[in-house]
Amino acid sequence: MALCDYMPALLCRFPALSDSTIRVGRKAIDDGFKGLVRSYASIIDAAVQPLQTFLNFLERLFVGSPWPITLALMLTIVYFGSRDLKVTIGTAFAMFFIGLFGLWNDAMVTLAMTTVCTIFAVLLGMPIGILMSRFDRVQSFVNPILDVMQTMPSFVYLIPVVMIFGIGKVPGMIAVVIYAIPPMIRLTNLGIRLVDKEVLEAADAFGSSSWQKLRNVQFPLALPTIMAGINQTIMMSLAMVVVASMVGVGGLGKNVLGAINNQFFTVGFLNGFALVAIAIIFDRTSQAYGKRLQKHSEVVHG
Amino acid sequence: MEKLLAATILAAGLYAGSGSAQAADCGSVSIAEMNWASAGVAAQVDKFILENGYGCTVNLVTGDTMPTFASMNEKAEPDLAPEFWVDSVRTALDAAIAEGRLIQAAPLLSEGGVQGWWIPKFLADAHPDIKTVQDALKHPDLFPAPEDPKRAAVYNCPPGWNCQISTANLYKALGADKLGFDLVDTGSAAGLDGSIANAFEKKIGWLGYYWAPTAILGKYDMIKLPFGVEHDKKEWDACTAIPDCPNPKLNGYPVAGVYTIATKAFTEKAGVAMDYVKTRKWDNQTVSKVLAWMSENQGTNEDAAKYFLQSYPDLWTTWVSPEVAEKVKAAL
């Protein structure tokens, strides 16, 4: 403070652009963006309509089915995924308590949302990860983008997204996928890159094509890492549910938001724990399933 | 309250007139800068006047209604919330005032906060038959729901705000569900604002809860539709504002009380500034104009506060003594 009194002004005040210049620039970009939204509104709407219909359908399916059927189906999937009675019984208990506290429908809405987001992130992330592991140039191009996706505060892109798509499940899903897809991409890339060179040499020696090498050597050996990626993606999708609620997605996240705004600690914790329970169910099932997929057991995160 | 105010104004006048210049030390004050535009500008105006006029050291604390209130009530921090919509915490606030923890100062918005159901002006111009909310509900085709074009939508206020409960009850009272309208949860203030922006960019209809003075209403021309009934306070408190009230009746929105709230510590620390905090208020039209300027020029809260101080000296010089006014003018 005092030091600046004896120094030339240039050293104490960063030579920034003038406020008016920055303002004009910001206004121009904003107006340009709005113009784009205006001119492409109908095309954008038509493009996301199928996705919207699918999301609506899935939510109705999850919420509208009688709960014993949903629960039975869920337990079946969990059992055949994990082959573990403990996990299955735990799931039954968790879902029972979620229902007992009147959160069944909200949990179903959240479940539908996370399921779609996770599937989307895996289907989209895995090919990108494989491409990255193949080509160094792709890796150096995609990595900074992933850094942005993981660190950019979600509201920065949520506001334009809401302006384009309105509020609801589509912008919510975009927000969740942007946040949840990077670990999938990164860990797929990493897993494949970490496959032992000698194993690949052996595969080359037997004359495998690059497709055979990927399918029969690299992918199976990278599986533990890829499973960790899927697991992280699931966890991050669930963590983003609350932020997705800020743009009009229902479910547990909405309750959490309401509880935060009203300072209802109990409601917040109940809904928060419901999210945790769902996350653990997803996690244990996918982990156990992933383990069974690999004949070569390596260290699995857990 | 009015008597108290009158007395304070009188006292302030005497105080200023007696020439015992604000020599008292003000100290360090924390002000809540709420996360909506009008309150943010008010906080910056207070900061500027308290720092330059009264010699306080002001730090701004980002806030939101509920967390800020809880913190002021329990921890006496921040010292001052310039724009506080008191209806959402009426009971707790009354208790805090009775126990001397908090002080309700001037009604910052002299006309209070206006709330209700609004539609875009371009829609009202195109359909002159829409004069009331009931008229709007006759046209479900004009207000497509965001996730289901077959249904119409009434946009609700964000979860956790009091207006969410009252809007849901009025929606029920109007039987809007049978008329093909869904009550859409917007999730957050940003979601609600985004849905309005989206409707205006695409030139489609929008019907839902909003309040003034706000930047959105400065930016987008909207019309508030009457419900055709007066505000009935008894019914409001007994049912309209109660979650899951079994049989809500039609009711008008009350005008929300918007006050400055200060902690007891503030009155002790910044006694000299207390008169200012107890006298300053502005009207919705001024606020809307300032907010419109702000969104037009993409200004920050601070820019808007400076703009206000430069453009409306006739208004704000009435809040402070001539000496303070001189100091503030010199700093501009």
XYZ file of C-alpha atoms in Angstrom, chain A:
302
model
C 0.000 0.000 0.000
C 2.510 2.559 1.213
C 5.170 1.360 -1.206
C 2.962 2.385 -4.103
C 3.006 6.019 -3.058
C 6.653 6.312 -4.152
C 6.465 4.232 -7.298
C 5.458 5.110 -10.839
C 1.771 4.363 -11.386
C 2.476 1.810 -14.091
C 4.127 -0.516 -11.581
C 1.236 -0.351 -9.131
C -1.738 -0.534 -11.440
C -1.680 -3.302 -13.993
C -2.076 -1.769 -17.438
C -5.543 -3.212 -18.040
C -7.801 -2.501 -20.974
C -10.191 0.303 -20.231
C -13.524 -0.653 -18.714
C -15.436 0.654 -21.681
C -13.382 -1.409 -24.148
C -13.964 -4.577 -22.182
C -17.639 -3.747 -21.856
C -18.078 -3.210 -25.583
C -16.345 -6.514 -26.259
C -18.496 -8.393 -23.762
C -21.656 -6.856 -25.146
C -20.709 -7.762 -28.695
C -20.081 -11.393 -27.746
C -23.296 -11.609 -25.727
C -25.383 -10.077 -28.483
C -23.756 -12.345 -31.040
C -24.609 -15.351 -28.911
C -28.206 -14.215 -28.528
C -28.443 -13.684 -32.258
C -27.259 -17.256 -32.811
C -29.853 -18.576 -30.364
C -32.550 -16.588 -32.132
C -31.707 -17.743 -35.621
C -31.193 -21.417 -34.785
C -33.868 -21.844 -32.123
C -36.166 -24.086 -34.143
C -33.339 -26.257 -35.479
C -31.894 -26.739 -32.000
C -35.314 -27.618 -30.613
C -35.917 -30.187 -33.322
C -32.462 -31.685 -32.775
C -32.869 -32.282 -29.043
C -36.501 -33.375 -29.266
C -35.693 -37.110 -29.549
C -33.381 -36.902 -26.546
C -36.033 -35.017 -24.586
C -38.661 -37.613 -25.498
C -36.336 -40.437 -24.499
C -35.506 -38.817 -21.153
C -39.183 -38.178 -20.457
C -40.033 -41.763 -21.387
C -37.330 -43.212 -19.152
C -38.353 -41.075 -16.203
C -41.979 -42.109 -16.633
C -40.888 -45.731 -16.884
C -38.907 -45.562 -13.638
C -41.495 -43.576 -11.705
C -44.576 -45.149 -13.204
C -43.701 -48.819 -12.704
C -45.046 -50.452 -9.544
C -42.296 -50.411 -6.932
C -42.098 -54.184 -6.324
C -41.338 -54.721 -10.004
C -38.704 -51.976 -10.073
C -37.139 -53.261 -6.878
C -37.134 -56.892 -8.089
C -35.553 -55.837 -11.360
C -32.959 -53.773 -9.564
C -32.067 -56.604 -7.175
C -31.787 -59.024 -10.101
C -29.401 -56.722 -11.928
C -27.375 -56.141 -8.773
C -27.192 -59.856 -8.012
C -26.169 -60.929 -11.499
C -23.768 -58.022 -11.715
C -22.055 -58.627 -8.405
C -22.839 -62.320 -7.697
C -22.691 -61.270 -4.109
C -25.543 -61.896 -1.702
C -24.262 -59.287 0.731
C -24.397 -56.496 -1.815
C -27.854 -57.611 -2.938
C -29.230 -57.656 0.596
C -27.620 -54.299 1.248
C -29.315 -52.916 -1.851
C -32.670 -54.260 -0.716
C -32.213 -52.576 2.661
C -31.081 -49.270 1.191
C -33.978 -49.122 -1.251
C -36.395 -50.137 1.469
C -35.282 -47.237 3.665
C -35.382 -44.801 0.759
C -38.984 -45.852 0.175
C -39.797 -45.739 3.873
C -38.776 -42.089 4.110
C -40.990 -41.217 1.159
C -38.171 -40.680 -1.302
C -38.991 -43.524 -3.685
C -40.231 -41.396 -6.586
C -37.434 -38.864 -6.207
C -34.893 -41.671 -6.100
C -36.369 -43.104 -9.306
C -36.138 -39.748 -11.093
C -32.510 -39.445 -10.024
C -31.812 -43.055 -10.973
C -33.241 -42.523 -14.459
C -31.162 -39.398 -14.913
C -27.885 -40.916 -13.671
C -28.405 -44.089 -15.676
C -28.766 -42.141 -18.914
C -25.867 -39.827 -18.087
C -23.556 -42.702 -17.168
C -24.393 -44.724 -20.276
C -23.909 -41.627 -22.395
C -20.594 -40.770 -20.770
C -19.258 -44.323 -21.158
C -20.376 -44.712 -24.768
C -18.963 -41.326 -25.669
C -15.890 -41.398 -23.471
C -14.519 -44.830 -24.295
C -13.927 -44.259 -28.037
C -12.343 -40.869 -27.295
C -10.083 -42.507 -24.717
C -9.069 -45.228 -27.176
C -8.302 -42.616 -29.836
C -6.206 -40.699 -27.332
C -4.199 -43.800 -26.465
C -3.619 -44.432 -30.158
C -2.480 -40.976 -31.238
C -0.287 -38.681 -29.186
C -1.560 -35.702 -31.123
C -5.153 -36.444 -30.147
C -4.008 -36.764 -26.556
C -2.281 -33.401 -26.510
C -5.375 -31.833 -28.085
C -7.988 -33.458 -25.844
C -6.182 -33.144 -22.491
C -6.556 -29.356 -22.118
C -10.228 -29.664 -23.080
C -10.684 -32.205 -20.299
C -8.961 -29.834 -17.871
C -11.447 -27.121 -18.796
C -14.402 -29.493 -18.422
C -13.338 -30.526 -14.949
C -12.502 -27.098 -13.575
C -14.876 -24.690 -15.291
C -17.596 -23.766 -12.774
C -20.710 -25.447 -14.102
C -22.864 -22.334 -14.009
C -20.614 -20.668 -16.535
C -21.823 -22.981 -19.263
C -25.196 -23.727 -17.689
C -26.498 -20.213 -18.257
C -25.943 -20.276 -22.028
C -27.176 -23.877 -22.152
C -30.416 -22.885 -20.410
C -30.788 -19.985 -22.791
C -30.510 -22.357 -25.748
C -32.487 -25.368 -24.525
C -34.740 -23.887 -21.864
C -34.814 -25.589 -18.491
C -35.256 -29.267 -17.794
C -33.566 -32.591 -18.248
C -31.621 -31.810 -21.429
C -29.509 -28.959 -19.982
C -29.215 -30.955 -16.761
C -27.878 -33.915 -18.670
C -25.404 -31.752 -20.604
C -24.072 -30.362 -17.338
C -23.732 -33.802 -15.779
C -22.047 -35.370 -18.805
C -19.564 -32.499 -19.194
C -18.515 -33.010 -15.593
C -18.597 -36.804 -15.498
C -17.021 -37.800 -18.805
C -13.372 -36.718 -18.244
C -12.403 -39.538 -15.848
C -13.818 -42.063 -18.311
C -11.722 -40.633 -21.135
C -8.578 -40.170 -19.064
C -8.599 -43.610 -17.476
C -9.404 -45.415 -20.725
C -6.458 -43.653 -22.311
C -4.195 -44.325 -19.344
C -5.186 -47.992 -19.023
C -4.421 -48.744 -22.647
C -1.138 -46.804 -22.572
C 0.000 -48.714 -19.501
C -0.305 -52.130 -21.126
C 3.068 -53.851 -21.055
C 5.191 -53.268 -24.163
C 6.406 -56.872 -24.165
C 2.893 -58.212 -24.311
C 2.244 -56.012 -27.327
C 5.453 -57.225 -28.950
C 4.297 -60.779 -28.463
C 0.960 -59.944 -30.049
C 2.801 -58.335 -32.971
C 4.985 -61.418 -33.293
C 1.887 -63.574 -33.724
C 0.770 -61.197 -36.472
C -2.268 -59.597 -34.842
C -3.932 -56.759 -36.653
C -4.241 -53.563 -34.689
C -7.961 -54.206 -34.155
C -7.185 -57.707 -32.772
C -4.485 -56.235 -30.584
C -6.949 -53.707 -29.140
C -9.760 -56.180 -28.630
C -7.851 -59.186 -27.346
C -4.787 -57.714 -25.653
C -4.944 -54.055 -24.739
C -8.574 -53.824 -23.771
C -8.660 -56.853 -21.448
C -5.432 -55.761 -19.752
C -6.626 -52.175 -19.411
C -9.965 -53.265 -18.001
C -9.213 -52.636 -14.302
C -8.296 -49.039 -15.072
C -11.273 -48.603 -17.400
C -13.585 -49.968 -14.698
C -12.153 -47.411 -12.305
C -13.029 -44.793 -14.923
C -16.611 -46.017 -15.192
C -16.855 -46.026 -11.438
C -15.596 -42.434 -11.207
C -18.040 -41.389 -13.907
C -20.952 -42.851 -11.951
C -19.853 -41.125 -8.773
C -19.456 -37.782 -10.497
C -22.854 -38.091 -12.200
C -24.440 -38.573 -8.811
C -22.499 -35.681 -7.338
C -23.721 -33.415 -10.128
C -27.382 -34.283 -9.536
C -27.739 -31.305 -7.193
C -26.303 -28.880 -9.729
C -28.533 -30.368 -12.431
C -31.491 -29.607 -10.178
C -30.568 -25.948 -10.411
C -31.749 -25.993 -14.003
C -34.992 -27.785 -13.374
C -34.188 -31.495 -13.042
C -36.341 -33.084 -10.350
C -35.478 -35.875 -7.960
C -33.273 -36.059 -4.912
C -31.166 -33.105 -6.005
C -34.184 -30.818 -5.944
C -34.929 -31.828 -2.356
C -31.326 -31.201 -1.380
C -31.494 -27.720 -2.936
C -34.738 -26.918 -1.178
C -33.267 -28.166 2.084
C -30.150 -26.026 1.658
C -32.196 -22.929 0.897
C -34.463 -23.526 3.878
C -31.741 -24.818 6.177
C -33.634 -28.067 6.835
C -30.688 -30.185 7.927
C -32.620 -33.423 8.300
C -34.196 -33.284 4.861
C -30.810 -32.457 3.394
C -29.131 -35.373 5.109
C -31.916 -37.840 4.248
C -31.735 -36.964 0.562
C -27.970 -36.791 0.656
C -27.762 -40.256 2.169
C -30.214 -41.569 -0.424
C -27.769 -40.333 -3.064
C -24.898 -41.993 -1.198
C -26.818 -45.277 -1.007
C -27.502 -45.235 -4.741
C -23.852 -44.413 -5.405
C -22.643 -47.335 -3.278
C -25.040 -49.735 -4.994
C -23.794 -48.619 -8.415
C -20.207 -48.780 -7.261
C -20.186 -52.230 -5.685
C -22.120 -53.762 -8.553
C -19.961 -52.292 -11.289
C -16.746 -53.072 -9.399
C -17.658 -56.711 -8.846
C -18.810 -57.047 -12.432
C -15.606 -55.497 -13.670
C -13.539 -57.857 -11.557
C -15.317 -60.861 -12.973
C -14.660 -59.628 -16.483
C -10.916 -59.899 -16.049
C -9.169 -63.195 -15.855
C -5.964 -61.390 -15.023
C -6.682 -59.924 -11.655
C -4.722 -56.781 -10.998
C -4.949 -54.210 -8.280
C -8.442 -52.802 -8.389
C -9.294 -49.544 -6.743
C -11.820 -50.042 -4.031
